[in-house]
XYZ file of C-alpha atoms in Angstrom:
509
model
C 38.044 -30.896 36.733
C 41.185 -31.715 34.720
C 43.906 -29.057 35.150
C 41.713 -27.010 37.504
C 44.044 -24.693 39.445
C 43.101 -23.787 43.014
C 44.531 -21.367 45.605
C 43.963 -22.285 49.270
C 43.695 -19.426 51.775
C 43.960 -20.872 55.326
C 45.924 -19.551 58.349
C 46.142 -22.987 60.019
C 49.065 -24.821 58.341
C 47.847 -28.312 59.273
C 44.333 -27.614 57.969
C 45.759 -26.118 54.777
C 47.980 -29.154 54.173
C 45.077 -31.552 54.782
C 42.905 -29.565 52.405
C 45.636 -29.664 49.739
C 45.869 -33.453 50.025
C 42.125 -33.841 49.626
C 42.053 -31.624 46.549
C 44.962 -33.431 44.929
C 43.145 -36.685 45.634
C 40.242 -35.387 43.539
C 42.617 -34.449 40.754
C 42.775 -30.675 41.300
C 46.029 -28.702 41.073
C 46.835 -26.603 44.168
C 49.035 -23.803 42.835
C 49.472 -21.890 46.106
C 48.624 -21.732 49.834
C 48.197 -18.355 51.547
C 47.760 -17.665 55.266
C 46.804 -13.956 55.165
C 44.519 -11.736 53.167
C 47.289 -9.789 51.456
C 49.157 -12.968 50.612
C 45.945 -14.406 49.152
C 45.610 -11.361 46.909
C 49.238 -11.556 45.784
C 49.140 -15.296 45.080
C 45.868 -15.004 43.161
C 47.171 -12.192 40.983
C 50.383 -14.145 40.357
C 48.865 -17.579 39.645
C 45.501 -16.607 38.122
C 43.794 -19.734 39.478
C 40.460 -21.155 38.388
C 39.061 -21.027 41.949
C 39.947 -19.803 45.462
C 39.039 -21.623 48.698
C 38.903 -18.796 51.244
C 38.828 -19.011 55.030
C 37.114 -15.959 56.530
C 39.148 -15.587 59.738
C 42.804 -14.930 58.744
C 45.949 -13.592 60.378
C 46.575 -9.885 60.047
C 44.262 -6.879 59.649
C 42.467 -8.191 56.493
C 39.998 -11.060 56.765
C 38.914 -13.413 53.970
C 35.865 -11.376 52.967
C 37.961 -8.250 52.407
C 40.542 -10.277 50.501
C 37.831 -11.831 48.301
C 36.438 -8.380 47.509
C 39.882 -7.154 46.457
C 40.515 -10.247 44.317
C 37.185 -9.663 42.515
C 38.344 -6.206 41.536
C 41.163 -7.709 39.468
C 40.166 -11.264 38.614
C 36.976 -12.918 37.418
C 37.282 -16.166 39.373
C 34.865 -18.021 41.705
C 35.494 -17.985 45.456
C 34.159 -20.511 47.999
C 34.246 -19.607 51.701
C 35.412 -22.293 54.129
C 34.647 -21.153 57.654
C 33.479 -22.206 61.091
C 31.406 -19.064 61.455
C 27.764 -18.869 60.390
C 26.493 -15.820 62.278
C 24.186 -13.389 60.483
C 26.664 -10.528 60.423
C 29.347 -12.669 58.771
C 26.877 -14.081 56.274
C 25.638 -10.607 55.328
C 29.195 -9.416 54.713
C 30.022 -12.551 52.708
C 26.940 -12.229 50.477
C 28.065 -8.793 49.276
C 31.105 -10.409 47.592
C 28.808 -12.849 45.713
C 30.595 -16.098 46.631
C 30.034 -19.302 44.683
C 29.816 -21.407 47.841
C 29.826 -21.263 51.664
C 30.965 -24.396 53.485
C 30.915 -24.689 57.267
C 33.761 -26.530 58.937
C 33.971 -29.377 59.436
C 32.780 -30.639 56.042
C 32.953 -33.895 54.198
C 35.188 -34.487 51.179
C 32.200 -35.154 48.916
C 30.563 -31.849 49.970
C 33.770 -30.015 49.081
C 34.036 -31.677 45.685
C 30.391 -31.000 44.855
C 30.697 -27.315 45.853
C 33.841 -26.901 43.747
C 32.256 -28.480 40.662
C 29.063 -26.452 41.045
C 31.083 -23.248 41.502
C 33.206 -23.944 38.399
C 30.142 -24.797 36.281
C 28.159 -21.832 37.529
C 31.066 -19.482 36.899
C 31.509 -20.875 33.387
C 27.824 -20.376 32.593
C 27.769 -16.864 34.065
C 30.855 -15.979 32.063
C 29.193 -17.227 28.876
C 26.032 -15.295 29.758
C 28.005 -12.101 30.359
C 29.805 -12.570 27.043
C 26.509 -13.054 25.210
C 24.986 -10.082 27.012
C 27.963 -7.924 26.078
C 27.795 -9.137 22.475
C 24.061 -8.449 22.312
C 24.441 -5.051 23.942
C 27.185 -4.100 21.473
C 25.048 -5.295 18.580
C 21.971 -3.351 19.706
C 24.032 -0.228 20.246
C 25.627 -0.429 16.803
C 22.552 -1.082 14.617
C 20.948 1.820 12.796
C 17.440 1.138 14.162
C 16.134 2.329 17.496
C 15.615 -0.396 20.106
C 13.561 -0.160 23.304
C 13.030 -3.118 25.646
C 10.560 -3.370 28.506
C 9.716 -5.798 31.271
C 6.367 -7.585 31.552
C 4.870 -4.518 33.280
C 5.628 -2.322 30.243
C 8.423 -0.463 32.035
C 11.498 0.498 30.005
C 14.607 -1.563 30.753
C 16.866 -0.753 27.792
C 17.355 1.850 25.053
C 20.102 1.933 22.455
C 21.724 5.231 21.323
C 19.521 5.496 18.212
C 16.389 5.192 20.350
C 17.776 7.844 22.695
C 18.450 10.175 19.774
C 15.001 9.724 18.173
C 12.920 9.911 21.367
C 15.038 12.562 23.107
C 15.179 10.379 26.238
C 18.414 9.068 27.783
C 18.293 5.485 29.013
C 18.978 6.653 32.576
C 15.913 8.960 32.418
C 13.662 6.412 30.713
C 14.588 3.415 32.862
C 11.536 2.247 34.820
C 9.123 4.569 33.028
C 6.054 3.396 31.090
C 6.937 2.816 27.434
C 4.010 4.970 26.276
C 5.561 7.987 27.991
C 8.953 7.487 26.353
C 7.706 6.199 22.981
C 4.988 8.799 22.318
C 3.334 8.116 18.940
C 0.362 9.521 17.039
C -1.341 9.472 13.662
C 0.541 11.770 11.304
C -2.652 13.114 9.725
C -5.073 13.460 12.657
C -2.490 13.623 15.484
C -4.709 11.255 17.462
C -2.666 9.147 19.949
C -1.698 5.632 18.833
C -1.525 2.774 21.345
C 1.991 1.681 22.241
C 2.948 -1.440 20.254
C 4.924 -2.655 23.280
C 1.763 -2.646 25.388
C -0.166 -4.484 22.688
C 2.607 -7.039 22.174
C 2.569 -7.775 25.922
C -1.230 -8.159 25.853
C -1.571 -10.222 22.656
C 1.689 -12.127 22.788
C 2.281 -11.558 19.055
C 4.376 -9.323 16.828
C 2.647 -5.942 16.446
C 3.279 -3.480 13.607
C 2.422 0.194 13.456
C -0.283 1.577 11.163
C 0.825 3.678 8.216
C 1.410 7.411 8.681
C 2.542 7.032 12.310
C 4.764 9.721 13.783
C 6.992 9.704 16.865
C 6.690 12.817 19.007
C 10.071 13.251 20.678
C 10.681 14.763 24.089
C 11.299 18.211 22.556
C 8.113 18.027 20.445
C 9.722 17.135 17.101
C 7.580 14.920 14.842
C 9.363 12.053 13.078
C 7.649 9.623 10.657
C 8.530 6.095 11.746
C 8.006 2.458 10.926
C 8.330 -0.241 13.557
C 7.251 -3.510 15.124
C 7.171 -4.867 18.659
C 7.543 -8.497 19.717
C 7.045 -10.222 23.072
C 10.015 -11.757 24.890
C 9.257 -15.252 26.234
C 11.090 -17.643 28.538
C 11.572 -21.388 28.094
C 8.054 -22.034 29.408
C 6.597 -19.630 26.808
C 5.746 -17.083 29.521
C 5.957 -13.431 28.472
C 8.715 -11.682 30.402
C 8.874 -8.444 28.422
C 8.847 -6.970 24.935
C 11.273 -5.422 22.477
C 10.475 -2.612 20.050
C 12.507 -1.905 16.918
C 11.764 1.303 15.031
C 13.375 3.557 12.438
C 13.142 7.072 11.056
C 11.524 6.810 7.609
C 11.752 10.501 6.724
C 14.200 9.920 3.886
C 12.302 6.894 2.620
C 9.035 8.808 2.735
C 10.612 11.732 0.902
C 12.018 9.330 -1.705
C 8.593 7.711 -2.179
C 6.918 11.105 -2.469
C 9.585 12.263 -4.931
C 9.142 9.099 -6.982
C 5.369 9.502 -6.887
C 5.693 13.082 -8.100
C 8.029 11.895 -10.842
C 5.521 9.218 -11.897
C 2.703 11.774 -11.844
C 4.794 14.163 -13.920
C 5.643 11.394 -16.375
C 1.973 10.452 -16.586
C 1.036 14.103 -17.054
C 3.623 14.483 -19.820
C 2.291 11.321 -21.476
C -1.294 12.552 -21.117
C -0.382 15.942 -22.527
C 1.425 14.254 -25.419
C -1.624 12.072 -26.073
C -3.942 15.075 -25.799
C -1.699 17.028 -28.166
C -1.705 14.094 -30.590
C -5.495 13.826 -30.403
C -5.804 17.583 -30.800
C -3.611 17.548 -33.917
C -5.558 14.631 -35.366
C -8.825 16.370 -34.544
C -7.715 19.651 -36.089
C -6.454 17.814 -39.150
C -9.770 16.007 -39.580
C -11.747 19.135 -38.778
C -9.720 21.150 -41.271
C -10.362 18.569 -43.953
C -14.078 18.343 -43.199
C -14.494 22.126 -43.168
C -12.392 22.767 -46.259
C -13.964 20.110 -48.450
C -17.446 21.744 -48.708
C -15.890 25.206 -48.964
C -13.650 24.102 -51.821
C -16.630 22.603 -53.602
C -18.637 25.781 -53.077
C -15.820 27.906 -54.428
C -15.627 25.788 -57.608
C -19.370 26.044 -58.087
C -19.332 29.815 -57.592
C -16.616 30.028 -60.213
C -18.713 27.934 -62.571
C -21.696 30.182 -61.977
C -19.596 33.202 -62.858
C -18.862 31.698 -66.207
C -21.259 31.900 -69.104
C -23.242 28.690 -68.705
C -26.750 27.611 -69.632
C -29.671 28.146 -67.266
C -29.870 24.371 -66.752
C -26.216 24.171 -65.675
C -26.658 27.222 -63.481
C -29.584 25.593 -61.711
C -27.620 22.381 -61.199
C -24.656 24.229 -59.682
C -26.960 26.221 -57.399
C -28.471 22.982 -56.151
C -25.025 21.524 -55.565
C -23.984 24.735 -53.817
C -26.982 24.484 -51.538
C -26.103 20.880 -50.691
C -22.536 21.844 -49.769
C -23.804 24.777 -47.685
C -26.116 22.406 -45.819
C -23.244 20.008 -45.303
C -21.075 22.799 -43.901
C -23.874 24.007 -41.649
C -24.546 20.456 -40.435
C -20.882 20.001 -39.515
C -20.743 23.308 -37.635
C -23.988 22.525 -35.790
C -22.750 19.045 -34.851
C -19.475 20.494 -33.554
C -21.345 23.024 -31.446
C -23.728 20.359 -30.133
C -20.853 18.053 -29.216
C -18.972 20.886 -27.502
C -22.036 21.778 -25.429
C -22.610 18.133 -24.495
C -19.006 17.721 -23.358
C -18.875 20.900 -21.271
C -22.450 21.521 -20.084
C -23.859 18.169 -18.974
C -27.651 17.980 -18.491
C -28.077 21.614 -19.553
C -30.747 20.809 -22.123
C -32.397 17.801 -20.448
C -36.126 18.290 -19.830
C -37.665 14.936 -18.868
C -41.256 14.160 -19.723
C -43.537 11.133 -19.924
C -43.180 9.552 -23.378
C -46.011 7.332 -24.612
C -43.767 5.193 -26.760
C -46.533 3.429 -28.723
C -47.593 6.814 -30.115
C -44.272 8.633 -30.061
C -42.011 6.136 -31.858
C -44.041 5.982 -35.133
C -43.891 9.772 -35.264
C -40.069 9.707 -34.816
C -39.444 7.238 -37.663
C -41.956 8.688 -40.136
C -39.333 10.912 -41.910
C -37.282 7.781 -42.666
C -40.107 5.873 -44.384
C -39.788 7.897 -47.605
C -35.989 7.727 -47.462
C -35.823 3.928 -47.209
C -38.245 3.597 -50.121
C -36.013 5.828 -52.260
C -33.043 3.585 -51.407
C -35.059 0.407 -51.980
C -34.690 -0.560 -48.314
C -37.271 -1.721 -45.786
C -37.831 -0.237 -42.325
C -39.617 -2.476 -39.862
C -40.903 -1.393 -36.429
C -41.393 -4.024 -33.692
C -43.353 -2.817 -30.664
C -44.637 -5.144 -27.927
C -48.218 -4.875 -26.733
C -48.888 -2.759 -23.637
C -45.537 -0.980 -23.885
C -45.114 1.163 -20.730
C -44.356 4.856 -20.924
C -40.795 6.161 -20.373
C -39.877 9.190 -18.292
C -37.037 10.718 -20.315
C -36.023 13.675 -22.491
C -37.867 13.547 -25.823
C -35.458 15.809 -27.718
C -32.361 13.842 -26.719
C -33.969 10.450 -27.355
C -35.258 11.598 -30.736
C -31.764 12.773 -31.699
C -30.262 9.420 -30.630
C -32.751 7.345 -32.628
C -32.484 9.695 -35.638
C -28.689 9.368 -35.722
C -28.842 5.571 -35.402
C -31.502 5.284 -38.127
C -29.606 7.755 -40.319
C -26.455 5.610 -40.060
C -28.486 2.478 -40.787
C -29.989 4.094 -43.920
C -26.580 5.256 -45.140
C -24.768 1.953 -44.746
C -27.523 -0.542 -45.576
C -27.286 -1.598 -49.247
C -30.229 -1.477 -51.634
C -32.647 -4.262 -50.844
C -31.365 -4.385 -47.264
C -33.444 -4.330 -44.098
C -33.555 -1.982 -41.084
C -35.383 -3.027 -37.916
C -36.224 -0.861 -34.912
C -37.301 -2.983 -31.920
C -38.389 -1.866 -28.457
C -38.580 -4.183 -25.457
C -39.373 -3.663 -21.797
C -37.470 -5.561 -19.109
C -39.516 -5.487 -15.903
C -37.435 -8.169 -14.145
C -34.645 -5.704 -13.359
C -34.721 -3.021 -10.674
C -35.271 -0.429 -11.897
C -37.115 -1.722 -15.008
C -35.461 -0.799 -18.299
C -36.559 -0.033 -21.862
C -34.365 -1.434 -24.645
C -34.193 0.143 -28.107
C -32.437 -1.912 -30.799
C -31.588 -0.576 -34.267
C -30.601 -3.498 -36.489
C -29.481 -3.261 -40.106
C -28.201 -5.770 -42.658
C -24.546 -4.778 -42.878
C -21.553 -6.128 -40.961
C -18.816 -3.975 -39.390
C -15.332 -5.592 -39.139
C -14.552 -6.512 -35.484
C -11.363 -4.402 -35.524
C -13.404 -1.278 -36.268
C -15.974 -1.635 -33.457
C -13.796 -0.102 -30.671
C -13.536 3.162 -32.677
C -17.150 3.381 -33.746
C -17.937 6.282 -31.357
C -14.743 8.285 -32.080
C -15.059 11.794 -33.474
C -14.880 11.989 -37.285
C -14.453 8.228 -37.492
C -15.852 6.547 -40.577
C -15.699 2.976 -41.669
C -12.965 2.111 -44.167
C -14.133 2.405 -47.765
C -17.149 4.403 -46.601
C -16.951 6.466 -49.789
C -17.768 3.347 -51.820
C -21.339 3.666 -50.521
C -21.287 7.394 -51.393
C -22.092 8.354 -47.802
C -22.244 11.906 -46.549
C -22.274 13.026 -42.942
C -19.928 14.710 -40.508
C -18.502 11.694 -38.676
C -19.769 13.165 -35.402
C -23.182 11.530 -35.167
C -22.233 8.536 -33.029
C -20.032 10.698 -30.764
C -23.094 12.875 -30.126
C -25.174 9.735 -29.531
C -22.722 8.507 -26.889
C -22.775 11.844 -25.021
C -26.577 12.041 -25.129
C -26.880 8.484 -23.790
C -24.589 9.394 -20.872
C -26.815 12.365 -20.062
C -29.872 10.117 -20.099
C -28.059 7.776 -17.674
C -28.268 4.979 -20.210
C -26.045 2.422 -21.904
C -25.219 2.181 -25.625
C -23.796 -1.076 -27.013
C -22.814 -2.215 -30.507
C -22.177 -5.666 -31.918
C -21.785 -6.940 -35.445
C -21.753 -10.493 -36.799
C -23.258 -12.750 -39.438
C -24.110 -9.879 -41.765
C -25.976 -7.765 -39.186
C -25.096 -4.809 -36.947
C -27.026 -4.100 -33.731
C -27.005 -0.837 -31.768
C -28.646 -1.451 -28.380
C -29.777 1.455 -26.193
C -30.807 0.672 -22.604
C -32.683 3.389 -20.667
C -34.427 3.648 -17.294
C -36.720 6.389 -16.055
C -34.747 9.519 -15.181
C -34.800 10.094 -11.447
C -31.925 12.463 -10.796
C -30.683 13.996 -14.030
C -27.979 15.986 -12.264
C -26.163 12.927 -10.864
């Protein structure tokens, strides 16, 4: 109460003087005494006191209630009524001016002091609250996000200018309306309504975010992509008293993301095209070499035949010419087969029941003579009671022939080739496993490229190997058509190609 300045408004001079003495006794400073309403207004405007003690019945045409109302128009100070009147009509008039106290005469000194202190404290707190409210209101109005607040019944109580602009609703129109009516949202793809996050925040008592691809449908029907979250507002007892929603227009952000995504896709496409172009150039280079080599050899041999040579030399060159023609034809056929496999999946698949115990020996019979000529051994391991396999005989024969052909080419003289077949009935569906094993080791760094087109092992010419370099690429495509798996591993002087097949059920899948 130190330095608290008070104006006394009392038309009885003796009462006013007594009141001044009491206040000074408590330590208050009485800056003026007024006996009429107009004088009270003038003194208050001149002195700017911290509080006014106002009698209701005053001399002149203006009573204390009218004077208090006029003072409130100019000054933000608390007023306490001191009066002998407590009738309903007077009380109703006094309440309109929002007094900070109402003391009936006569009153005790302690009652007066308590009322003054309560009025000063209450006024101070209300002033702080108004300042905070003004600060908060200014802040909410100035931020770039839309803000909508509701009470605990989901009725709109506040909207900032951004929210008004985005929704198309003015705060005056939206006040008291259900938030779902003002904040109308839907799924941007299906246009199905989306539940108001304010409603859900009030129900769950937690922060609620919007699902992706949510749009705000404004009052005029415009659709705006938004991002937002709603949070409950709680009092000191953790009771929910309302909710606040903060949302923003993400059109520019969405456009930026889409533009960036298109840029990434374009960059990826450019990279893919560059890689495809590189692969194409490498393929054409390899293909050109493979096609030209036999043709060049054939041209030399034709030239030799045109020269005067002995019948024995002529026969030798004709045989060599035939070999090169076969090589050229094999390359062309392999290219055509690979092209058909890559573009016309399952076109030539005709599944049938294969009795493997009888069929496999027939498949490998052409290689028996070949391995003997190369001083190699070919061993066949078949389990007893080997089940039949429902698959395409032509494709499977081509796969095994290519694998055995590679094994024959790369296995040194005296080496061993083993074809094993196992049946795994523990898996669902059961599988048949073909393993072609030969006594040569492939460097680990070369294994990832083993199925590439035209790929050959380094120093392959040391073994004097022919072939097109397309055999294992064809094998891989055929295995895919048979819905199987082809694996290769090489270590400790051995290389294993493992083919895993199940019965064909749906060859078009």
